[in-house]
Amino acid sequence: MRRLGYLQLDPISTVAPPQHLVLWSRLGSAYDRAELDRLLWEERKLIEWRAFLWPAEDLPVLRARMRRRHRVPSSANFVKEHATFRRYVLRELERRGPLLSREIETHSSMSLEPHDWWGNRKMGLMLEVLSSRGEVAIVGRRGRQRVWDLAERWYPETETLPWPRAEKLTAERRLRALGVVRDKRKDRWLAHPEATDGPVPDRATLVSPFDRLIHDRDRAEALWDFHYRLEMYVPKLKREYGYYVLPLLVGDRLVGRAEPVFDTKSRTLRVLGAWGDTSRLPEALDDLAACLGAERVER
């Protein structure tokens, strides 16, 4: 997690949730998915904020970003408009928390007019806004439901970083995590001082669409001449490959792609399609099946 910088969360998990898929790609079948929950909710070495997981030592930088959210017009205006509702939510969490959003009754002061993104789920919207500003925190999960509490009861005390310093640290950590970034102003590539050009393990693995290796699609294409787009929002008849296709990484090359789907009921890992050089795909699939606890692999 320290090397990656962060992990993105997403509800779509045709194979596995992206945070688990990213860690499996790097650690192999030895990766224990229960470890992530332990680090999050028991040891508190990781933090969930704004649909990402972060190392807890990044909290000073995150808090600087939280303070900036107080100045965002949409956030500031929402909180100002619904000041009574905000106080109610914070008071309920202080008195009764930790709580699921549905365990907090909707306050009469909240407008019933549907929100453009959130519809009538105004409690969820308020909690998201308060979380982005560092007033409440996600402190656990019940199934897929988030558990909320006051941030002051969950986050430890940290130093206060001024925004320019936080920005600089963010840029430094981004370069370290990516290893290589493009300087568009000078049209050149910049490598982190600690990056090495040593041998890469000859291992085959599938890569999550949310993996930092390829999440910048233009960067991935420039580095590996590998054009990749996630097509789950593309109409089926217009897809070039499939709904949730994963690039195949062999050593230090992106050589192909495949669309695996894990059926949790039958414990079967199926491959709906494969493209490019897939000669090492069985190796990656067997390792993925072992991590998922799949009993069969159908190619």
PDB file of C-alpha atoms in Angstrom:
ATOM      1  CA  MET A   1       0.000   0.000   0.000  1.00  0.00           C
ATOM      2  CA  ARG A   2       2.850   2.404   0.747  1.00  0.00           C
ATOM      3  CA  ARG A   3       4.401   1.702  -2.643  1.00  0.00           C
ATOM      4  CA  LEU A   4       1.068   2.003  -4.451  1.00  0.00           C
ATOM      5  CA  GLY A   5       0.014   5.185  -2.665  1.00  0.00           C
ATOM      6  CA  TYR A   6      -3.677   4.287  -2.633  1.00  0.00           C
ATOM      7  CA  LEU A   7      -6.241   1.752  -3.799  1.00  0.00           C
ATOM      8  CA  GLN A   8      -9.445   2.728  -5.574  1.00  0.00           C
ATOM      9  CA  LEU A   9     -12.737   1.174  -4.502  1.00  0.00           C
ATOM     10  CA  ASP A  10     -15.520   0.313  -6.952  1.00  0.00           C
ATOM     11  CA  PRO A  11     -18.759  -1.683  -6.600  1.00  0.00           C
ATOM     12  CA  ILE A  12     -18.293  -3.612  -9.861  1.00  0.00           C
ATOM     13  CA  SER A  13     -16.593  -6.903  -9.107  1.00  0.00           C
ATOM     14  CA  THR A  14     -17.199  -9.414 -11.886  1.00  0.00           C
ATOM     15  CA  VAL A  15     -13.978 -11.125 -10.784  1.00  0.00           C
ATOM     16  CA  ALA A  16     -13.240  -9.531  -7.405  1.00  0.00           C
ATOM     17  CA  PRO A  17     -13.427  -6.015  -5.923  1.00  0.00           C
ATOM     18  CA  PRO A  18     -10.696  -3.917  -7.578  1.00  0.00           C
ATOM     19  CA  GLN A  19      -8.793  -3.311  -4.340  1.00  0.00           C
ATOM     20  CA  HIS A  20      -8.345  -7.069  -3.934  1.00  0.00           C
ATOM     21  CA  LEU A  21      -7.568  -7.611  -7.605  1.00  0.00           C
ATOM     22  CA  VAL A  22      -4.805  -4.992  -7.552  1.00  0.00           C
ATOM     23  CA  LEU A  23      -3.152  -6.557  -4.506  1.00  0.00           C
ATOM     24  CA  TRP A  24      -3.430 -10.065  -5.957  1.00  0.00           C
ATOM     25  CA  SER A  25      -1.739  -8.886  -9.189  1.00  0.00           C
ATOM     26  CA  ARG A  26       1.289  -7.872  -7.136  1.00  0.00           C
ATOM     27  CA  LEU A  27       1.334 -10.478  -4.378  1.00  0.00           C
ATOM     28  CA  GLY A  28      -0.048 -13.546  -6.132  1.00  0.00           C
ATOM     29  CA  SER A  29      -2.287 -16.235  -4.651  1.00  0.00           C
ATOM     30  CA  ALA A  30      -0.544 -15.911  -1.279  1.00  0.00           C
ATOM     31  CA  TYR A  31      -2.496 -12.663  -0.796  1.00  0.00           C
ATOM     32  CA  ASP A  32      -5.077 -13.102   1.988  1.00  0.00           C
ATOM     33  CA  ARG A  33      -8.093 -10.870   1.359  1.00  0.00           C
ATOM     34  CA  ALA A  34      -8.968 -10.865   5.071  1.00  0.00           C
ATOM     35  CA  GLU A  35      -5.710  -9.024   5.712  1.00  0.00           C
ATOM     36  CA  LEU A  36      -7.085  -5.834   4.183  1.00  0.00           C
ATOM     37  CA  ASP A  37     -10.024  -5.690   6.610  1.00  0.00           C
ATOM     38  CA  ARG A  38      -7.694  -6.326   9.525  1.00  0.00           C
ATOM     39  CA  LEU A  39      -5.422  -3.455   8.493  1.00  0.00           C
ATOM     40  CA  LEU A  40      -8.439  -1.178   7.981  1.00  0.00           C
ATOM     41  CA  TRP A  41     -10.729  -1.820  10.924  1.00  0.00           C
ATOM     42  CA  GLU A  42      -8.610  -3.522  13.590  1.00  0.00           C
ATOM     43  CA  GLU A  43      -5.097  -2.104  13.303  1.00  0.00           C
ATOM     44  CA  ARG A  44      -6.199   1.141  11.596  1.00  0.00           C
ATOM     45  CA  LYS A  45      -3.097   1.175   9.424  1.00  0.00           C
ATOM     46  CA  LEU A  46      -5.265   2.046   6.419  1.00  0.00           C
ATOM     47  CA  ILE A  47      -7.949   4.703   5.959  1.00  0.00           C
ATOM     48  CA  GLU A  48     -10.982   4.749   3.689  1.00  0.00           C
ATOM     49  CA  TRP A  49     -11.718   8.213   2.297  1.00  0.00           C
ATOM     50  CA  ARG A  50     -13.631   9.284  -0.802  1.00  0.00           C
ATOM     51  CA  ALA A  51     -13.748   5.771  -2.351  1.00  0.00           C
ATOM     52  CA  PHE A  52     -10.016   5.168  -1.897  1.00  0.00           C
ATOM     53  CA  LEU A  53      -7.878   3.356   0.660  1.00  0.00           C
ATOM     54  CA  TRP A  54      -4.798   5.188   1.940  1.00  0.00           C
ATOM     55  CA  PRO A  55      -1.931   4.367   4.313  1.00  0.00           C
ATOM     56  CA  ALA A  56      -2.712   5.888   7.719  1.00  0.00           C
ATOM     57  CA  GLU A  57       0.556   7.849   7.691  1.00  0.00           C
ATOM     58  CA  ASP A  58      -0.861   9.868   4.779  1.00  0.00           C
ATOM     59  CA  LEU A  59      -3.520  11.339   7.075  1.00  0.00           C
ATOM     60  CA  PRO A  60      -1.767  14.747   7.440  1.00  0.00           C
ATOM     61  CA  VAL A  61      -1.881  15.159   3.641  1.00  0.00           C
ATOM     62  CA  LEU A  62      -5.477  13.945   3.511  1.00  0.00           C
ATOM     63  CA  ARG A  63      -6.468  16.381   6.243  1.00  0.00           C
ATOM     64  CA  ALA A  64      -5.005  19.218   4.202  1.00  0.00           C
ATOM     65  CA  ARG A  65      -7.217  18.092   1.334  1.00  0.00           C
ATOM     66  CA  MET A  66     -10.196  17.846   3.695  1.00  0.00           C
ATOM     67  CA  ARG A  67      -9.670  21.450   4.763  1.00  0.00           C
ATOM     68  CA  ARG A  68      -9.608  22.481   1.113  1.00  0.00           C
ATOM     69  CA  ARG A  69     -13.027  20.859   0.687  1.00  0.00           C
ATOM     70  CA  HIS A  70     -14.448  23.501   3.032  1.00  0.00           C
ATOM     71  CA  ARG A  71     -13.740  26.043   0.284  1.00  0.00           C
ATOM     72  CA  VAL A  72     -15.352  24.115  -2.570  1.00  0.00           C
ATOM     73  CA  PRO A  73     -18.489  26.121  -3.443  1.00  0.00           C
ATOM     74  CA  SER A  74     -20.783  23.123  -3.942  1.00  0.00           C
ATOM     75  CA  SER A  75     -19.756  21.609  -0.584  1.00  0.00           C
ATOM     76  CA  ALA A  76     -19.792  24.903   1.315  1.00  0.00           C
ATOM     77  CA  ASN A  77     -23.170  25.915  -0.109  1.00  0.00           C
ATOM     78  CA  PHE A  78     -24.717  22.519   0.640  1.00  0.00           C
ATOM     79  CA  VAL A  79     -23.566  22.587   4.262  1.00  0.00           C
ATOM     80  CA  LYS A  80     -24.697  26.200   4.689  1.00  0.00           C
ATOM     81  CA  GLU A  81     -28.105  25.483   3.151  1.00  0.00           C
ATOM     82  CA  HIS A  82     -28.608  22.423   5.368  1.00  0.00           C
ATOM     83  CA  ALA A  83     -26.905  23.636   8.553  1.00  0.00           C
ATOM     84  CA  THR A  84     -29.684  22.299  10.821  1.00  0.00           C
ATOM     85  CA  PHE A  85     -29.540  18.898   9.186  1.00  0.00           C
ATOM     86  CA  ARG A  86     -25.735  18.811   9.501  1.00  0.00           C
ATOM     87  CA  ARG A  87     -25.928  19.545  13.233  1.00  0.00           C
ATOM     88  CA  TYR A  88     -28.544  16.811  13.617  1.00  0.00           C
ATOM     89  CA  VAL A  89     -26.389  14.177  11.892  1.00  0.00           C
ATOM     90  CA  LEU A  90     -23.307  15.081  13.949  1.00  0.00           C
ATOM     91  CA  ARG A  91     -25.363  15.032  17.161  1.00  0.00           C
ATOM     92  CA  GLU A  92     -26.833  11.599  16.354  1.00  0.00           C
ATOM     93  CA  LEU A  93     -23.405  10.152  15.637  1.00  0.00           C
ATOM     94  CA  GLU A  94     -22.000  11.664  18.826  1.00  0.00           C
ATOM     95  CA  ARG A  95     -24.876  10.234  20.857  1.00  0.00           C
ATOM     96  CA  ARG A  96     -25.468   6.882  19.153  1.00  0.00           C
ATOM     97  CA  GLY A  97     -22.592   6.191  16.762  1.00  0.00           C
ATOM     98  CA  PRO A  98     -21.114   4.297  15.034  1.00  0.00           C
ATOM     99  CA  LEU A  99     -24.137   3.933  12.724  1.00  0.00           C
ATOM    100  CA  LEU A 100     -25.192   2.883   9.242  1.00  0.00           C
ATOM    101  CA  SER A 101     -26.734   5.699   7.240  1.00  0.00           C
ATOM    102  CA  ARG A 102     -30.148   4.010   7.396  1.00  0.00           C
ATOM    103  CA  GLU A 103     -29.923   3.955  11.198  1.00  0.00           C
ATOM    104  CA  ILE A 104     -30.035   7.747  11.276  1.00  0.00           C
ATOM    105  CA  GLU A 105     -33.556   8.984  10.709  1.00  0.00           C
ATOM    106  CA  THR A 106     -33.970  11.666   8.058  1.00  0.00           C
ATOM    107  CA  HIS A 107     -34.404  15.055   9.682  1.00  0.00           C
ATOM    108  CA  SER A 108     -37.468  17.170   8.894  1.00  0.00           C
ATOM    109  CA  SER A 109     -35.246  20.078   7.822  1.00  0.00           C
ATOM    110  CA  MET A 110     -33.909  18.130   4.830  1.00  0.00           C
ATOM    111  CA  SER A 111     -35.340  19.128   1.470  1.00  0.00           C
ATOM    112  CA  LEU A 112     -37.380  16.431  -0.257  1.00  0.00           C
ATOM    113  CA  GLU A 113     -36.393  17.681  -3.691  1.00  0.00           C
ATOM    114  CA  PRO A 114     -34.355  14.951  -5.434  1.00  0.00           C
ATOM    115  CA  HIS A 115     -30.657  15.601  -5.902  1.00  0.00           C
ATOM    116  CA  ASP A 116     -29.231  15.316  -9.436  1.00  0.00           C
ATOM    117  CA  TRP A 117     -26.861  12.483  -8.411  1.00  0.00           C
ATOM    118  CA  TRP A 118     -28.237  11.098  -5.154  1.00  0.00           C
ATOM    119  CA  GLY A 119     -31.976  11.236  -5.785  1.00  0.00           C
ATOM    120  CA  ASN A 120     -33.834  11.131  -2.482  1.00  0.00           C
ATOM    121  CA  ARG A 121     -30.918   9.606  -0.532  1.00  0.00           C
ATOM    122  CA  LYS A 122     -30.079  12.862   1.201  1.00  0.00           C
ATOM    123  CA  MET A 123     -28.652  11.166   4.300  1.00  0.00           C
ATOM    124  CA  GLY A 124     -26.020   9.482   2.152  1.00  0.00           C
ATOM    125  CA  LEU A 125     -25.252  12.782   0.458  1.00  0.00           C
ATOM    126  CA  MET A 126     -24.823  14.595   3.778  1.00  0.00           C
ATOM    127  CA  LEU A 127     -22.523  11.883   5.111  1.00  0.00           C
ATOM    128  CA  GLU A 128     -20.420  11.996   1.937  1.00  0.00           C
ATOM    129  CA  VAL A 129     -20.062  15.762   2.183  1.00  0.00           C
ATOM    130  CA  LEU A 130     -19.167  15.643   5.879  1.00  0.00           C
ATOM    131  CA  SER A 131     -16.669  12.856   5.217  1.00  0.00           C
ATOM    132  CA  SER A 132     -14.998  14.799   2.411  1.00  0.00           C
ATOM    133  CA  ARG A 133     -14.602  17.737   4.833  1.00  0.00           C
ATOM    134  CA  GLY A 134     -13.151  15.542   7.604  1.00  0.00           C
ATOM    135  CA  GLU A 135     -16.091  15.844  10.007  1.00  0.00           C
ATOM    136  CA  VAL A 136     -17.190  12.192   9.894  1.00  0.00           C
ATOM    137  CA  ALA A 137     -15.298   9.030   8.984  1.00  0.00           C
ATOM    138  CA  ILE A 138     -15.973   5.525   7.698  1.00  0.00           C
ATOM    139  CA  VAL A 139     -15.109   3.277  10.636  1.00  0.00           C
ATOM    140  CA  GLY A 140     -16.209  -0.142   9.396  1.00  0.00           C
ATOM    141  CA  ARG A 141     -18.515  -2.103   7.132  1.00  0.00           C
ATOM    142  CA  ARG A 142     -21.452  -4.406   7.612  1.00  0.00           C
ATOM    143  CA  GLY A 143     -21.499  -6.405   4.415  1.00  0.00           C
ATOM    144  CA  ARG A 144     -21.251  -3.702   1.766  1.00  0.00           C
ATOM    145  CA  GLN A 145     -22.773  -1.002   3.972  1.00  0.00           C
ATOM    146  CA  ARG A 146     -20.462   1.627   5.423  1.00  0.00           C
ATOM    147  CA  VAL A 147     -20.453   2.387   9.153  1.00  0.00           C
ATOM    148  CA  TRP A 148     -20.056   6.068  10.100  1.00  0.00           C
ATOM    149  CA  ASP A 149     -18.829   7.913  13.182  1.00  0.00           C
ATOM    150  CA  LEU A 150     -17.351  11.247  14.163  1.00  0.00           C
ATOM    151  CA  ALA A 151     -13.928  11.720  12.573  1.00  0.00           C
ATOM    152  CA  GLU A 152     -12.452  12.945  15.857  1.00  0.00           C
ATOM    153  CA  ARG A 153     -13.204   9.565  17.417  1.00  0.00           C
ATOM    154  CA  TRP A 154     -11.589   7.601  14.581  1.00  0.00           C
ATOM    155  CA  TYR A 155      -8.689   9.580  13.155  1.00  0.00           C
ATOM    156  CA  PRO A 156      -5.616   9.962  15.383  1.00  0.00           C
ATOM    157  CA  GLU A 157      -4.043  13.340  16.100  1.00  0.00           C
ATOM    158  CA  THR A 158      -1.575  14.398  13.393  1.00  0.00           C
ATOM    159  CA  GLU A 159       0.531  17.365  12.439  1.00  0.00           C
ATOM    160  CA  THR A 160      -1.140  20.135  10.436  1.00  0.00           C
ATOM    161  CA  LEU A 161       0.348  20.592   6.981  1.00  0.00           C
ATOM    162  CA  PRO A 162      -0.089  23.803   4.986  1.00  0.00           C
ATOM    163  CA  TRP A 163      -1.603  23.199   1.563  1.00  0.00           C
ATOM    164  CA  PRO A 164       1.569  23.960  -0.484  1.00  0.00           C
ATOM    165  CA  ARG A 165       3.515  21.379   1.545  1.00  0.00           C
ATOM    166  CA  ALA A 166       0.713  18.824   1.152  1.00  0.00           C
ATOM    167  CA  GLU A 167       0.655  19.424  -2.615  1.00  0.00           C
ATOM    168  CA  LYS A 168       4.406  18.884  -2.844  1.00  0.00           C
ATOM    169  CA  LEU A 169       4.237  15.651  -0.848  1.00  0.00           C
ATOM    170  CA  THR A 170       1.373  14.416  -3.031  1.00  0.00           C
ATOM    171  CA  ALA A 171       3.414  15.011  -6.188  1.00  0.00           C
ATOM    172  CA  GLU A 172       6.461  13.286  -4.696  1.00  0.00           C
ATOM    173  CA  ARG A 173       4.434  10.242  -3.643  1.00  0.00           C
ATOM    174  CA  ARG A 174       2.752  10.058  -7.035  1.00  0.00           C
ATOM    175  CA  LEU A 175       6.119   9.926  -8.799  1.00  0.00           C
ATOM    176  CA  ARG A 176       7.388   7.310  -6.377  1.00  0.00           C
ATOM    177  CA  ALA A 177       4.282   5.159  -6.855  1.00  0.00           C
ATOM    178  CA  LEU A 178       4.304   5.371 -10.661  1.00  0.00           C
ATOM    179  CA  GLY A 179       8.088   5.152 -11.007  1.00  0.00           C
ATOM    180  CA  VAL A 180       7.970   6.988 -14.327  1.00  0.00           C
ATOM    181  CA  VAL A 181       5.860   9.983 -15.368  1.00  0.00           C
ATOM    182  CA  ARG A 182       5.775  12.140 -18.466  1.00  0.00           C
ATOM    183  CA  ASP A 183       6.791  15.784 -18.270  1.00  0.00           C
ATOM    184  CA  LYS A 184       4.412  17.145 -20.903  1.00  0.00           C
ATOM    185  CA  ARG A 185       5.970  20.608 -20.880  1.00  0.00           C
ATOM    186  CA  LYS A 186       9.363  19.257 -21.955  1.00  0.00           C
ATOM    187  CA  ASP A 187       8.049  16.134 -23.695  1.00  0.00           C
ATOM    188  CA  ARG A 188      10.246  13.741 -21.758  1.00  0.00           C
ATOM    189  CA  TRP A 189       9.934  10.927 -19.241  1.00  0.00           C
ATOM    190  CA  LEU A 190      11.017  11.386 -15.618  1.00  0.00           C
ATOM    191  CA  ALA A 191      11.998   8.442 -13.428  1.00  0.00           C
ATOM    192  CA  HIS A 192      11.985   8.426  -9.643  1.00  0.00           C
ATOM    193  CA  PRO A 193      15.545   8.482  -8.243  1.00  0.00           C
ATOM    194  CA  GLU A 194      14.993   5.113  -6.573  1.00  0.00           C
ATOM    195  CA  ALA A 195      13.639   3.433  -9.706  1.00  0.00           C
ATOM    196  CA  THR A 196      15.889   0.657 -11.001  1.00  0.00           C
ATOM    197  CA  ASP A 197      16.380  -0.967 -14.379  1.00  0.00           C
ATOM    198  CA  GLY A 198      17.014  -4.414 -12.931  1.00  0.00           C
ATOM    199  CA  PRO A 199      15.325  -7.616 -14.105  1.00  0.00           C
ATOM    200  CA  VAL A 200      11.565  -8.013 -13.659  1.00  0.00           C
ATOM    201  CA  PRO A 201      10.226 -11.382 -12.417  1.00  0.00           C
ATOM    202  CA  ASP A 202       9.029 -13.581 -15.276  1.00  0.00           C
ATOM    203  CA  ARG A 203       5.483 -13.851 -13.960  1.00  0.00           C
ATOM    204  CA  ALA A 204       2.112 -13.759 -15.715  1.00  0.00           C
ATOM    205  CA  THR A 205      -0.766 -11.914 -14.066  1.00  0.00           C
ATOM    206  CA  LEU A 206      -3.971 -10.081 -14.965  1.00  0.00           C
ATOM    207  CA  VAL A 207      -4.241  -6.387 -14.165  1.00  0.00           C
ATOM    208  CA  SER A 208      -7.266  -4.576 -12.729  1.00  0.00           C
ATOM    209  CA  PRO A 209      -8.631  -1.649 -14.794  1.00  0.00           C
ATOM    210  CA  PHE A 210      -8.144   0.428 -11.615  1.00  0.00           C
ATOM    211  CA  ASP A 211      -4.492  -0.519 -11.186  1.00  0.00           C
ATOM    212  CA  ARG A 212      -2.140   2.482 -11.179  1.00  0.00           C
ATOM    213  CA  LEU A 213       0.006   0.673 -13.735  1.00  0.00           C
ATOM    214  CA  ILE A 214      -2.644   1.300 -16.405  1.00  0.00           C
ATOM    215  CA  HIS A 215      -5.235   3.647 -14.909  1.00  0.00           C
ATOM    216  CA  ASP A 216      -3.723   6.465 -16.988  1.00  0.00           C
ATOM    217  CA  ARG A 217      -4.610   4.917 -20.349  1.00  0.00           C
ATOM    218  CA  ASP A 218      -2.498   7.353 -22.381  1.00  0.00           C
ATOM    219  CA  ARG A 219       0.552   6.658 -20.211  1.00  0.00           C
ATOM    220  CA  ALA A 220       0.073   2.897 -20.603  1.00  0.00           C
ATOM    221  CA  GLU A 221      -0.177   3.238 -24.365  1.00  0.00           C
ATOM    222  CA  ALA A 222       2.908   5.444 -24.557  1.00  0.00           C
ATOM    223  CA  LEU A 223       4.986   3.071 -22.408  1.00  0.00           C
ATOM    224  CA  TRP A 224       3.853  -0.287 -23.821  1.00  0.00           C
ATOM    225  CA  ASP A 225       2.127   0.533 -27.098  1.00  0.00           C
ATOM    226  CA  PHE A 226      -0.938  -1.130 -25.537  1.00  0.00           C
ATOM    227  CA  HIS A 227      -4.280   0.530 -26.252  1.00  0.00           C
ATOM    228  CA  TYR A 228      -6.704  -0.222 -23.436  1.00  0.00           C
ATOM    229  CA  ARG A 229     -10.141   1.120 -22.572  1.00  0.00           C
ATOM    230  CA  LEU A 230     -12.661  -0.165 -20.043  1.00  0.00           C
ATOM    231  CA  GLU A 231     -15.803  -0.908 -22.036  1.00  0.00           C
ATOM    232  CA  MET A 232     -18.405  -1.654 -19.366  1.00  0.00           C
ATOM    233  CA  TYR A 233     -20.194   1.628 -20.174  1.00  0.00           C
ATOM    234  CA  VAL A 234     -19.977   1.041 -23.935  1.00  0.00           C
ATOM    235  CA  PRO A 235     -23.125  -0.456 -25.552  1.00  0.00           C
ATOM    236  CA  LYS A 236     -22.616  -4.192 -26.009  1.00  0.00           C
ATOM    237  CA  LEU A 237     -22.752  -4.093 -29.810  1.00  0.00           C
ATOM    238  CA  LYS A 238     -20.092  -1.383 -29.921  1.00  0.00           C
ATOM    239  CA  ARG A 239     -17.554  -3.096 -27.650  1.00  0.00           C
ATOM    240  CA  GLU A 240     -14.293  -4.113 -29.245  1.00  0.00           C
ATOM    241  CA  TYR A 241     -13.574  -6.722 -26.579  1.00  0.00           C
ATOM    242  CA  GLY A 242     -15.900  -7.172 -23.597  1.00  0.00           C
ATOM    243  CA  TYR A 243     -17.605  -5.778 -20.510  1.00  0.00           C
ATOM    244  CA  TYR A 244     -14.772  -6.087 -17.940  1.00  0.00           C
ATOM    245  CA  VAL A 245     -11.570  -7.057 -19.731  1.00  0.00           C
ATOM    246  CA  LEU A 246      -8.231  -7.297 -17.900  1.00  0.00           C
ATOM    247  CA  PRO A 247      -4.817  -6.737 -19.521  1.00  0.00           C
ATOM    248  CA  LEU A 248      -2.375  -9.640 -19.320  1.00  0.00           C
ATOM    249  CA  LEU A 249       1.031  -8.668 -17.934  1.00  0.00           C
ATOM    250  CA  VAL A 250       3.965 -11.032 -18.546  1.00  0.00           C
ATOM    251  CA  GLY A 251       7.235  -9.867 -17.017  1.00  0.00           C
ATOM    252  CA  ASP A 252       7.446  -6.201 -18.000  1.00  0.00           C
ATOM    253  CA  ARG A 253       5.187  -6.408 -21.073  1.00  0.00           C
ATOM    254  CA  LEU A 254       1.447  -6.076 -21.614  1.00  0.00           C
ATOM    255  CA  VAL A 255       0.899  -8.819 -24.176  1.00  0.00           C
ATOM    256  CA  GLY A 256      -2.810  -9.618 -24.275  1.00  0.00           C
ATOM    257  CA  ARG A 257      -6.140  -9.371 -22.512  1.00  0.00           C
ATOM    258  CA  ALA A 258      -8.885 -11.614 -21.179  1.00  0.00           C
ATOM    259  CA  GLU A 259     -12.375 -11.360 -19.690  1.00  0.00           C
ATOM    260  CA  PRO A 260     -12.657 -13.638 -16.643  1.00  0.00           C
ATOM    261  CA  VAL A 261     -15.823 -13.851 -14.546  1.00  0.00           C
ATOM    262  CA  PHE A 262     -16.033 -15.488 -11.131  1.00  0.00           C
ATOM    263  CA  ASP A 263     -19.301 -17.259 -10.263  1.00  0.00           C
ATOM    264  CA  THR A 264     -19.322 -17.252  -6.462  1.00  0.00           C
ATOM    265  CA  LYS A 265     -22.201 -19.758  -6.233  1.00  0.00           C
ATOM    266  CA  SER A 266     -20.580 -22.474  -8.317  1.00  0.00           C
ATOM    267  CA  ARG A 267     -17.044 -21.372  -7.350  1.00  0.00           C
ATOM    268  CA  THR A 268     -16.159 -21.320 -11.050  1.00  0.00           C
ATOM    269  CA  LEU A 269     -13.783 -18.946 -12.795  1.00  0.00           C
ATOM    270  CA  ARG A 270     -14.860 -18.624 -16.430  1.00  0.00           C
ATOM    271  CA  VAL A 271     -13.128 -16.922 -19.339  1.00  0.00           C
ATOM    272  CA  LEU A 272     -15.585 -15.251 -21.689  1.00  0.00           C
ATOM    273  CA  GLY A 273     -12.926 -14.184 -24.174  1.00  0.00           C
ATOM    274  CA  ALA A 274      -9.191 -13.745 -24.703  1.00  0.00           C
ATOM    275  CA  TRP A 275      -7.153 -11.702 -27.179  1.00  0.00           C
ATOM    276  CA  GLY A 276      -3.513 -11.162 -28.135  1.00  0.00           C
ATOM    277  CA  ASP A 277      -0.695 -13.401 -26.937  1.00  0.00           C
ATOM    278  CA  THR A 278      -2.453 -15.547 -24.326  1.00  0.00           C
ATOM    279  CA  SER A 279       0.089 -18.368 -24.160  1.00  0.00           C
ATOM    280  CA  ARG A 280       0.762 -17.530 -20.480  1.00  0.00           C
ATOM    281  CA  LEU A 281      -2.886 -16.859 -19.600  1.00  0.00           C
ATOM    282  CA  PRO A 282      -3.475 -20.300 -17.979  1.00  0.00           C
ATOM    283  CA  GLU A 283      -0.715 -19.519 -15.465  1.00  0.00           C
ATOM    284  CA  ALA A 284      -2.382 -16.261 -14.473  1.00  0.00           C
ATOM    285  CA  LEU A 285      -5.831 -17.859 -14.281  1.00  0.00           C
ATOM    286  CA  ASP A 286      -4.665 -20.707 -12.048  1.00  0.00           C
ATOM    287  CA  ASP A 287      -3.062 -18.241  -9.658  1.00  0.00           C
ATOM    288  CA  LEU A 288      -6.200 -16.063  -9.645  1.00  0.00           C
ATOM    289  CA  ALA A 289      -8.397 -19.113  -9.021  1.00  0.00           C
ATOM    290  CA  ALA A 290      -6.264 -20.060  -6.029  1.00  0.00           C
ATOM    291  CA  CYS A 291      -6.652 -16.572  -4.554  1.00  0.00           C
ATOM    292  CA  LEU A 292     -10.426 -16.529  -5.110  1.00  0.00           C
ATOM    293  CA  GLY A 293     -10.942 -20.054  -3.834  1.00  0.00           C
ATOM    294  CA  ALA A 294     -12.361 -21.155  -7.189  1.00  0.00           C
ATOM    295  CA  GLU A 295     -12.905 -24.887  -7.541  1.00  0.00           C
ATOM    296  CA  ARG A 296     -12.944 -24.904 -11.354  1.00  0.00           C
ATOM    297  CA  VAL A 297     -11.490 -22.851 -14.192  1.00  0.00           C
ATOM    298  CA  GLU A 298     -13.380 -22.927 -17.498  1.00  0.00           C
ATOM    299  CA  ARG A 299     -11.311 -21.552 -20.373  1.00  0.00           C
TER     300      ARG A 299
END
